[in-house]
């Protein structure tokens, strides 16, 4: 820990977060476990917690670096419609290959093809959006949201075309959610996340420099174009991972990134990215506890996150306007 | 001048003819065999089919398209922002919230009652939205619809929370997705309630335009700003809630159609109201026909078709408007 964080305050806060995380995870894993049912419950619960950790890292980190690259605090990949893009690509592949292949397609291979296409599509999307000197953030957000609804619409459209009779079944099988985690992919996701961690850890100081603005970063010796390009590819991969595992969670990224930034009061990507991850775990496990134990599955995670995140997003927008 | 007006009339007439042709064509679409000629030869099967199913469907599509696009136009005029409409200001979501309340507390009461509660909720929500707009000092044209959409998001999260909790999600989903396939005689007449309000909108068109120029400006012209804005919002809320209760929510119509019309013929509200109604009706009719033809004998719900076609058109609009801003 000493090497990772030099800042005392953020170290303390992150320690607190880790402690809280452990408590929530214990509260999720342990209740009702007896020697008899441990073989049944434990693996399922642990899969969920693993998914939560993966998703927190991928959503949190991708949102953070995306905000740094685009230099604002409102945009995140999911606000820009990237997770809808993933759903669209996923459906498109099944559509192109025919619904008979669906069962074979849900495994690794399908996932990897999706990730590949996603990187490609994300590059095009960004080139389109950031071409020219467009600095109007609200324009980007609005375009992103409309694109999200377009991709969603097209995905649903293709599903209806695939099989009008069993449309609902198809949708349930293809799209993950927190109640329906795609556990086949947990293993490969962990590998991908570790790879991304190793690749991106050296970039963190450069991203700090990028906060000074592109011109300053370039004059300080940062290879700006390469860094932005790399960051966007990482974003595309991470969004694919989290969407494939648990489906789209639009407002989580914006919520945890801004909260972490606020709590830690620092600009260092190193501490913020840690803070985000543990905050994400806290939120998602807490959300799981609330939906599964308190509401007994009577509501879904996305409803709760949309509610809190939506209010927070409104607050952010109105606050930023006042300044 | 005279040539110009005749050209305009010519255009309107042209579109009217297209709308009528499309309507006749839409009548012939459907799983059951049906011929228009049967109506004139008094073929009892054909007449029955037309009265029970085909005509109600056609009329409800036309009324919905016209009234949704007009309510979008009214909102855009009053807020002086091209990106506001019932679906980007949260009005639709509030209306669904109202339907949820009606189902939850008052069971399967009459449609009129459901509509009344939906109306109260959507009026309330729209007024909140207007209030937030007024507290924002510097309005970026893009931030206004964003605020509205977020507000709508929060409200629909609340709606689906209660819907899940009390197990009425199945019942609710018919209000989440717009669909004309369930429209038959006796189930759509509520839509007519919106028509008188469309006429009121036409009568008050000039005052609404003045209100869009701001409070102080309208005062100096002797227009009671608050009353006119309230009137506009009441019209919008009535229209939206009748549509949501009878066919479900359909997004984007209220935003695209008025924008296209304003590009063609400018912003004179009284002039553009009828054309907007006409284009809205035509747009929905075409979308409906696409949905019915594409996987015949099945049907793709109209809200899906509209969301795909509409979001593409909206994106085009966004990029166009942005270009205009950067040059001006």
XYZ file of C-alpha atoms in Angstrom:
651
model
C 0.000 0.000 0.000
C 2.898 2.312 0.857
C 4.147 2.206 -2.718
C 0.806 2.643 -4.314
C -0.478 5.603 -2.377
C 1.618 8.408 -1.068
C -1.298 10.590 -0.119
C -2.288 9.915 3.504
C -5.884 11.069 3.299
C -6.777 8.935 0.303
C -5.004 5.979 1.859
C -7.203 6.281 4.933
C -10.390 6.576 2.912
C -9.514 3.642 0.698
C -8.732 1.522 3.750
C -12.165 2.424 5.148
C -13.781 1.476 1.841
C -12.005 -1.883 1.784
C -13.199 -2.559 5.306
C -16.776 -1.657 4.394
C -16.531 -3.813 1.272
C -15.430 -6.801 3.308
C -18.330 -6.276 5.680
C -20.902 -6.035 2.896
C -19.460 -9.039 1.100
C -19.601 -11.034 4.322
C -23.188 -9.921 4.827
C -23.934 -11.146 1.340
C -22.057 -14.441 1.488
C -22.701 -15.757 4.959
C -26.355 -15.539 6.083
C -28.278 -18.781 6.048
C -25.259 -20.923 5.248
C -25.238 -24.322 6.956
C -22.840 -27.213 6.352
C -25.620 -28.881 4.401
C -26.358 -26.208 1.861
C -22.918 -24.679 1.559
C -22.184 -26.564 -1.649
C -25.275 -25.178 -3.218
C -25.236 -21.563 -2.074
C -21.565 -20.715 -1.841
C -20.527 -21.169 -5.496
C -23.521 -19.153 -6.662
C -22.928 -16.340 -4.242
C -19.214 -16.269 -4.946
C -19.895 -16.064 -8.691
C -22.059 -13.034 -8.035
C -19.396 -11.358 -5.919
C -16.752 -12.071 -8.561
C -19.019 -10.544 -11.178
C -19.531 -7.528 -8.940
C -15.776 -7.027 -8.576
C -15.160 -7.362 -12.306
C -18.021 -5.023 -13.156
C -16.963 -2.415 -10.606
C -13.467 -2.320 -11.993
C -14.500 -2.256 -15.628
C -17.265 0.318 -15.304
C -15.347 2.480 -12.861
C -12.022 2.481 -14.643
C -13.482 2.914 -18.122
C -15.598 5.853 -16.917
C -12.621 7.471 -15.218
C -10.255 7.336 -18.172
C -13.023 8.268 -20.557
C -13.714 11.396 -18.532
C -10.038 12.270 -18.462
C -9.664 11.878 -22.204
C -12.801 13.852 -23.012
C -11.981 16.323 -20.253
C -15.339 16.621 -18.513
C -17.250 15.094 -15.635
C -20.561 14.199 -17.226
C -19.633 11.865 -20.071
C -19.132 8.168 -19.472
C -19.006 5.314 -21.984
C -22.474 4.132 -21.025
C -23.962 7.600 -21.252
C -22.486 7.675 -24.749
C -24.464 4.545 -25.584
C -21.536 2.123 -25.713
C -23.285 -0.609 -23.757
C -26.276 -0.414 -26.043
C -23.814 -0.719 -28.895
C -22.568 -3.933 -27.338
C -26.093 -5.339 -27.072
C -26.621 -4.398 -30.676
C -23.448 -6.158 -31.827
C -24.340 -9.217 -29.797
C -27.747 -9.442 -31.413
C -26.335 -8.675 -34.819
C -23.982 -11.647 -34.693
C -26.775 -14.025 -33.752
C -28.928 -12.449 -36.414
C -26.274 -12.863 -39.074
C -25.445 -16.434 -38.048
C -29.056 -17.530 -37.605
C -30.889 -18.252 -34.375
C -30.179 -21.983 -34.542
C -26.584 -21.291 -33.634
C -27.620 -19.303 -30.586
C -26.733 -22.003 -28.078
C -23.207 -22.383 -29.381
C -22.803 -18.690 -29.792
C -23.325 -17.653 -26.195
C -19.968 -19.012 -25.056
C -16.429 -17.667 -25.356
C -16.207 -17.434 -29.089
C -19.241 -15.248 -29.437
C -17.969 -13.042 -26.665
C -14.551 -12.593 -28.253
C -16.034 -11.801 -31.648
C -18.262 -9.242 -29.940
C -15.292 -7.617 -28.235
C -13.428 -7.423 -31.522
C -16.329 -5.822 -33.336
C -16.915 -3.541 -30.385
C -13.374 -2.155 -30.560
C -13.798 -1.562 -34.249
C -17.199 0.109 -33.867
C -16.051 2.221 -30.945
C -13.157 3.575 -33.008
C -15.527 4.633 -35.784
C -17.983 6.139 -33.332
C -15.313 8.220 -31.652
C -13.818 9.352 -34.924
C -17.267 10.525 -35.962
C -18.041 12.280 -32.719
C -14.744 13.903 -31.893
C -13.849 14.952 -35.383
C -13.462 18.693 -35.632
C -13.248 20.973 -32.663
C -16.516 20.009 -31.027
C -16.328 21.055 -27.412
C -20.044 21.080 -26.717
C -20.371 18.410 -24.039
C -24.144 18.513 -23.959
C -24.232 17.885 -27.673
C -22.132 14.773 -27.155
C -24.280 13.538 -24.271
C -27.492 14.088 -26.173
C -26.113 12.407 -29.287
C -24.866 9.528 -27.174
C -28.213 9.016 -25.501
C -30.064 9.060 -28.802
C -27.518 6.638 -30.256
C -28.111 4.430 -27.239
C -31.818 4.367 -27.924
C -31.135 3.701 -31.607
C -28.901 0.708 -30.863
C -31.382 -0.599 -28.326
C -34.213 -0.239 -30.789
C -32.293 -1.987 -33.545
C -31.287 -4.825 -31.218
C -34.908 -5.394 -30.181
C -35.929 -5.095 -33.804
C -33.590 -7.856 -34.883
C -34.757 -10.062 -32.043
C -38.349 -9.698 -33.137
C -37.312 -10.575 -36.676
C -35.383 -13.609 -35.459
C -38.326 -15.212 -33.792
C -41.566 -13.318 -33.241
C -43.008 -16.198 -31.210
C -40.223 -16.649 -28.719
C -39.030 -13.116 -28.611
C -39.160 -12.835 -24.814
C -37.320 -16.121 -24.320
C -34.649 -15.064 -26.746
C -34.211 -11.744 -25.030
C -33.873 -13.417 -21.653
C -31.249 -15.817 -22.926
C -29.187 -13.301 -24.795
C -29.079 -10.429 -22.381
C -27.560 -10.699 -18.973
C -28.746 -8.833 -15.891
C -27.857 -8.953 -12.242
C -30.489 -11.620 -11.688
C -29.150 -13.518 -14.650
C -25.371 -13.246 -14.573
C -23.621 -14.867 -17.486
C -21.430 -17.118 -15.348
C -19.744 -18.805 -18.341
C -17.848 -15.631 -18.933
C -16.581 -14.960 -15.417
C -13.328 -16.831 -15.990
C -12.389 -15.204 -19.263
C -13.435 -11.811 -17.903
C -11.017 -12.153 -15.007
C -8.213 -12.892 -17.468
C -9.126 -9.892 -19.578
C -9.327 -7.619 -16.549
C -5.888 -8.718 -15.319
C -4.440 -8.107 -18.781
C -6.021 -4.661 -18.933
C -4.680 -3.844 -15.470
C -1.136 -4.743 -16.479
C -1.346 -2.847 -19.748
C -2.900 0.260 -18.271
C -1.032 0.656 -15.009
C 1.882 2.421 -16.703
C -0.489 4.926 -18.289
C -1.798 6.255 -15.009
C 0.842 8.991 -14.521
C 0.428 10.049 -18.154
C -3.306 10.349 -17.610
C -2.564 12.635 -14.654
C -0.599 14.855 -17.011
C -3.425 14.759 -19.539
C -5.623 16.559 -17.017
C -3.561 19.686 -17.728
C -5.082 19.763 -21.190
C -3.903 18.300 -24.510
C -1.545 21.185 -25.370
C 0.298 21.062 -22.060
C 0.432 17.290 -22.087
C 1.997 17.270 -25.538
C 4.607 19.826 -24.574
C 5.411 17.758 -21.494
C 6.230 14.799 -23.721
C 3.010 12.759 -23.691
C 2.213 10.992 -26.929
C -1.311 12.407 -26.894
C -2.850 10.651 -29.881
C -1.505 7.263 -28.949
C -2.650 7.620 -25.351
C -6.173 8.679 -26.330
C -6.440 5.867 -28.833
C -5.238 3.286 -26.341
C -7.613 4.608 -23.703
C -10.597 4.387 -26.004
C -9.769 0.791 -26.952
C -9.471 -0.122 -23.281
C -12.843 1.528 -22.688
C -14.416 -0.531 -25.460
C -13.016 -3.776 -24.023
C -14.097 -2.974 -20.468
C -17.604 -1.964 -21.521
C -17.923 -5.238 -23.426
C -16.847 -7.210 -20.371
C -19.286 -5.561 -17.993
C -22.212 -5.573 -20.421
C -21.676 -9.223 -21.322
C -21.617 -10.179 -17.640
C -24.495 -8.219 -16.127
C -26.036 -6.090 -18.879
C -26.102 -2.306 -19.100
C -25.959 -0.205 -15.939
C -26.117 3.288 -17.329
C -25.525 5.540 -14.363
C -23.191 3.521 -12.191
C -20.027 4.894 -13.774
C -20.897 8.524 -13.405
C -22.044 7.974 -9.840
C -18.961 6.229 -8.519
C -16.383 8.260 -10.432
C -17.701 11.579 -9.227
C -18.242 10.347 -5.692
C -14.730 8.929 -5.534
C -13.250 12.120 -6.896
C -15.211 14.127 -4.349
C -14.337 11.880 -1.411
C -10.652 11.531 -2.147
C -10.158 15.134 -3.173
C -7.245 14.267 -5.438
C -6.516 14.160 -9.134
C -4.176 11.198 -9.006
C -5.549 8.467 -11.243
C -3.834 5.888 -9.135
C -5.804 6.587 -5.976
C -9.044 7.461 -7.738
C -9.069 4.246 -9.746
C -8.649 2.246 -6.549
C -11.310 4.333 -4.806
C -13.740 3.822 -7.667
C -13.314 0.103 -7.659
C -13.976 -0.291 -3.949
C -16.824 2.194 -4.071
C -18.315 0.215 -6.944
C -18.076 -3.028 -5.003
C -19.744 -1.345 -2.043
C -22.583 0.008 -4.194
C -23.235 -3.121 -6.183
C -23.023 -5.561 -3.287
C -25.190 -3.216 -1.247
C -27.617 -3.079 -4.154
C -27.652 -6.865 -4.380
C -28.342 -7.091 -0.657
C -31.193 -4.601 -0.913
C -32.818 -6.189 -3.960
C -32.396 -9.802 -2.845
C -32.848 -9.662 0.906
C -34.981 -6.604 1.641
C -37.183 -6.465 -1.443
C -36.960 -10.221 -2.058
C -36.353 -9.771 -5.795
C -39.383 -7.538 -6.051
C -37.345 -4.909 -7.777
C -34.266 -4.948 -9.948
C -30.818 -3.483 -9.550
C -31.154 -1.311 -12.631
C -34.271 0.346 -11.204
C -32.444 1.356 -8.035
C -29.318 2.528 -9.856
C -31.338 4.425 -12.450
C -33.186 6.190 -9.679
C -30.155 7.237 -7.630
C -27.938 7.819 -10.657
C -30.582 9.830 -12.480
C -31.019 12.192 -9.554
C -27.266 12.531 -9.183
C -26.860 13.225 -12.899
C -29.500 15.967 -12.723
C -27.717 17.464 -9.746
C -24.382 17.411 -11.598
C -25.792 19.078 -14.678
C -27.592 21.801 -12.786
C -24.536 22.413 -10.619
C -22.137 22.619 -13.539
C -24.405 25.140 -15.225
C -24.347 27.426 -12.234
C -20.588 27.754 -12.182
C -46.506 36.695 -53.221
C -49.587 35.129 -54.761
C -47.466 32.561 -56.505
C -45.783 31.718 -53.223
C -49.065 31.164 -51.404
C -50.467 29.053 -54.184
C -47.271 27.021 -54.131
C -47.710 26.469 -50.424
C -51.334 25.475 -50.843
C -50.308 23.224 -53.616
C -47.873 21.555 -51.322
C -50.404 21.136 -48.534
C -52.908 19.691 -50.956
C -50.262 17.380 -52.316
C -49.461 16.026 -48.873
C -53.121 15.711 -48.017
C -53.647 13.555 -51.082
C -50.679 11.395 -50.143
C -52.083 11.003 -46.634
C -55.449 9.936 -48.019
C -53.868 7.448 -50.394
C -51.788 6.007 -47.572
C -54.887 5.761 -45.378
C -56.777 3.795 -48.006
C -53.794 1.527 -48.476
C -53.510 1.034 -44.724
C -57.151 -0.099 -44.614
C -56.370 -2.964 -46.954
C -53.472 -4.228 -44.860
C -54.183 -7.034 -42.465
C -54.329 -10.760 -42.001
C -57.961 -11.157 -42.972
C -58.912 -10.717 -46.598
C -60.562 -7.428 -47.141
C -61.410 -5.320 -50.131
C -62.366 -1.673 -50.173
C -64.925 -2.441 -52.876
C -66.778 -4.567 -50.364
C -67.659 -1.412 -48.476
C -69.539 -0.045 -51.458
C -71.173 -3.292 -52.443
C -72.351 -3.702 -48.856
C -70.502 -6.957 -48.362
C -71.430 -7.579 -44.732
C -68.131 -9.288 -43.811
C -66.073 -6.414 -45.142
C -68.241 -3.759 -43.546
C -68.073 -5.466 -40.188
C -64.307 -5.834 -40.341
C -63.905 -2.226 -41.336
C -66.100 -0.891 -38.564
C -64.715 -3.059 -35.789
C -61.020 -3.083 -36.584
C -59.670 -1.321 -39.663
C -61.289 2.097 -39.293
C -60.650 2.406 -35.562
C -57.019 1.572 -36.147
C -56.625 4.052 -38.976
C -58.368 6.843 -37.113
C -56.444 6.276 -33.914
C -53.140 6.353 -35.804
C -54.063 9.584 -37.546
C -55.269 11.262 -34.359
C -52.265 10.065 -32.350
C -49.751 11.199 -34.941
C -51.351 14.586 -35.341
C -51.846 15.289 -31.673
C -48.425 14.070 -30.526
C -46.606 16.196 -33.049
C -48.732 19.202 -32.197
C -48.072 18.822 -28.499
C -44.368 18.708 -29.338
C -44.753 21.875 -31.374
C -46.554 23.651 -28.532
C -43.837 22.735 -26.047
C -41.107 23.836 -28.431
C -42.830 27.146 -29.004
C -43.429 27.888 -25.337
C -39.931 26.913 -24.163
C -38.287 28.365 -27.272
C -36.171 25.239 -27.611
C -36.233 22.907 -30.588
C -35.469 19.764 -28.604
C -38.344 19.744 -26.133
C -41.291 17.398 -26.557
C -43.497 15.216 -24.358
C -40.908 12.455 -24.529
C -37.904 14.672 -23.763
C -39.543 16.645 -20.971
C -40.710 13.694 -18.925
C -44.406 14.265 -19.702
C -44.849 10.731 -21.057
C -43.120 9.204 -18.061
C -45.267 11.188 -15.645
C -48.310 10.048 -17.537
C -47.276 6.413 -17.124
C -46.682 7.117 -13.472
C -50.281 8.325 -13.295
C -51.528 5.151 -14.954
C -49.574 3.130 -12.415
C -51.160 5.075 -9.543
C -54.586 4.552 -11.062
C -54.107 0.797 -11.391
C -52.544 0.507 -7.969
C -55.041 2.408 -5.871
C -58.231 2.255 -7.849
C -57.988 -1.089 -9.605
C -59.341 -1.536 -13.098
C -61.518 1.539 -13.127
C -62.851 3.103 -16.283
C -60.397 4.446 -18.818
C -61.646 7.963 -18.347
C -60.641 7.811 -14.721
C -57.186 6.452 -15.562
C -56.778 9.231 -18.043
C -57.784 11.825 -15.472
C -55.093 10.709 -13.045
C -52.539 10.407 -15.854
C -53.482 13.933 -16.883
C -53.011 15.342 -13.385
C -49.616 13.657 -13.051
C -48.354 14.728 -16.445
C -49.493 18.309 -15.918
C -47.748 18.344 -12.554
C -44.559 16.868 -14.032
C -44.493 19.250 -16.961
C -44.940 22.225 -14.664
C -42.030 21.005 -12.527
C -39.940 20.766 -15.663
C -40.888 24.329 -16.639
C -40.005 25.485 -13.151
C -36.550 23.914 -13.349
C -36.034 25.538 -16.729
C -36.779 28.940 -15.276
C -34.316 28.566 -12.436
C -31.554 27.777 -14.914
C -29.988 31.056 -15.843
C -27.927 30.197 -18.887
C -29.720 27.797 -21.080
C -27.659 25.725 -23.411
C -30.114 24.438 -26.014
C -28.841 20.897 -25.453
C -29.048 20.845 -21.685
C -32.818 21.410 -21.616
C -33.799 18.073 -23.195
C -31.118 16.342 -21.145
C -32.625 17.604 -17.913
C -36.057 16.526 -19.101
C -34.886 13.064 -20.114
C -33.135 12.555 -16.782
C -36.242 13.654 -14.938
C -38.202 11.165 -17.010
C -35.650 8.477 -16.199
C -36.030 9.033 -12.477
C -39.818 8.972 -12.709
C -39.885 5.798 -14.750
C -37.530 4.178 -12.243
C -40.086 4.997 -9.534
C -42.902 3.681 -11.718
C -41.188 0.389 -12.430
C -40.202 0.063 -8.794
C -43.838 0.102 -7.709
C -44.874 -1.973 -10.682
C -42.430 -4.722 -9.689
C -43.306 -4.428 -6.040
C -47.032 -4.867 -6.528
C -46.735 -7.279 -9.400
C -48.456 -5.162 -12.008
C -45.502 -5.079 -14.389
C -47.372 -7.178 -16.963
C -50.345 -4.904 -16.726
C -48.099 -1.858 -16.964
C -46.053 -2.994 -19.930
C -48.996 -2.374 -22.223
C -48.563 1.279 -21.324
C -44.837 1.169 -21.754
C -44.931 0.125 -25.378
C -47.050 1.906 -27.902
C -49.085 -0.518 -29.943
C -51.997 -0.156 -32.315
C -52.735 -3.833 -32.771
C -55.137 -3.886 -29.827
C -57.155 -0.944 -31.069
C -60.696 -1.988 -31.917
C -64.066 -0.341 -31.739
C -64.847 0.764 -28.213
C -61.233 0.991 -27.086
C -59.924 4.088 -28.760
C -62.699 6.687 -28.559
C -60.951 8.422 -25.656
C -58.492 9.801 -28.205
C -61.212 12.098 -29.513
C -60.984 13.985 -26.236
C -57.735 15.531 -27.451
C -59.238 17.037 -30.597
C -61.016 20.028 -28.975
C -57.718 20.903 -27.316
C -55.989 20.887 -30.698
C -58.534 23.460 -31.837
C -57.895 25.558 -28.742
C -54.181 25.385 -29.550
C -54.912 26.727 -33.010
C -56.983 29.598 -31.627
C -54.326 30.591 -29.109
C -51.403 29.989 -31.480
C -50.266 33.609 -31.595
C -50.346 34.014 -27.835
C -48.326 30.842 -27.396
C -45.738 32.193 -29.806
C -45.495 35.417 -27.823
C -45.157 33.481 -24.564
C -42.180 31.684 -26.105
C -40.351 34.999 -26.324
C -40.135 35.318 -22.569
C -42.083 36.671 -19.645
C -41.149 40.345 -19.833
C -41.657 40.490 -23.572
C -45.128 38.999 -23.355
C -46.064 41.360 -20.552
C -45.152 44.361 -22.637
C -47.363 43.005 -25.394
C -50.233 42.557 -22.942
C -50.217 38.776 -22.843
C -50.762 37.066 -19.521
C -47.613 34.941 -19.634
C -48.396 32.541 -16.807
C -51.931 31.826 -17.971
C -50.851 31.187 -21.554
C -48.021 28.873 -20.536
C -50.381 27.012 -18.237
C -52.871 26.684 -21.069
C -50.169 25.282 -23.336
C -49.108 22.758 -20.731
C -52.710 21.710 -20.056
C -53.185 21.029 -23.760
C -49.971 19.009 -23.873
C -50.876 17.049 -20.745
C -54.375 16.196 -21.979
C -53.080 15.014 -25.339
C -50.229 13.000 -23.881
C -52.371 11.273 -21.295
C -55.097 10.307 -23.766
C -52.464 8.836 -26.064
C -50.633 6.990 -23.279
C -53.850 5.515 -21.905
C -55.235 4.365 -25.257
C -52.201 3.319 -27.323
C -49.131 3.623 -25.068
C -46.131 5.870 -25.260
C -44.516 6.668 -28.559
C -41.359 8.729 -28.442
C -39.678 11.038 -30.958
C -42.790 11.952 -32.975
C -43.209 15.165 -31.010
C -39.653 16.176 -31.702
C -38.961 15.202 -35.297
C -42.105 16.308 -37.062
C -42.196 19.919 -35.769
C -38.498 20.292 -36.564
C -38.933 19.105 -40.126
C -41.913 21.399 -40.611
C -40.045 24.353 -39.168
C -37.171 23.721 -41.560
C -39.561 23.743 -44.495
C -41.854 26.604 -43.585
C -40.433 28.573 -40.696
C -41.792 29.208 -37.251
C -45.183 30.843 -37.663
C -47.191 28.673 -35.317
C -50.584 29.267 -36.873
C -49.251 28.369 -40.291
C -47.297 25.365 -39.197
C -49.887 23.784 -36.870
C -52.024 22.153 -39.594
C -48.996 21.041 -41.581
C -47.421 19.582 -38.460
C -50.603 17.644 -37.735
C -50.669 16.357 -41.294
C -47.030 15.294 -41.307
C -47.332 13.669 -37.893
C -50.301 11.611 -39.009
C -48.540 10.600 -42.217
C -45.342 9.681 -40.365
C -47.107 7.404 -37.884
C -49.199 5.857 -40.615
C -46.109 4.969 -42.641
C -44.329 3.592 -39.579
C -47.381 1.509 -38.754
C -47.532 0.110 -42.254
C -43.844 -0.815 -42.138
C -44.416 -2.613 -38.846
C -47.325 -4.567 -40.271
C -45.671 -5.565 -43.520
C -42.164 -6.508 -42.437
C -42.940 -9.813 -40.697
C -46.489 -10.340 -41.955
C -48.684 -12.031 -40.465
C -46.911 -10.913 -37.267
C -46.612 -7.311 -36.315
C -43.749 -5.206 -34.991
C -45.014 -2.734 -32.420
C -45.077 0.797 -33.671
C -43.041 2.197 -30.814
C -40.135 0.022 -31.933
C -40.336 1.196 -35.546
C -40.679 4.791 -34.422
C -37.742 4.497 -32.051
C -35.448 3.209 -34.808
C -36.607 5.591 -37.541
C -37.037 8.432 -35.085
C -33.636 8.208 -33.450
C -31.912 8.221 -36.836
C -33.874 11.317 -37.837
C -33.193 12.934 -34.491
C -29.459 12.384 -34.921
C -29.574 13.961 -38.357
C -31.431 16.935 -36.867
C -28.896 17.268 -34.064
C -25.953 17.373 -36.435
C -27.729 19.831 -38.728
C -28.710 22.197 -35.938
C -25.226 22.070 -34.541
C -23.766 23.112 -37.861
C -26.113 26.089 -37.926
C -24.989 27.170 -34.478
C -21.315 27.006 -35.175
C -21.720 29.189 -38.245
C -23.923 31.780 -36.567
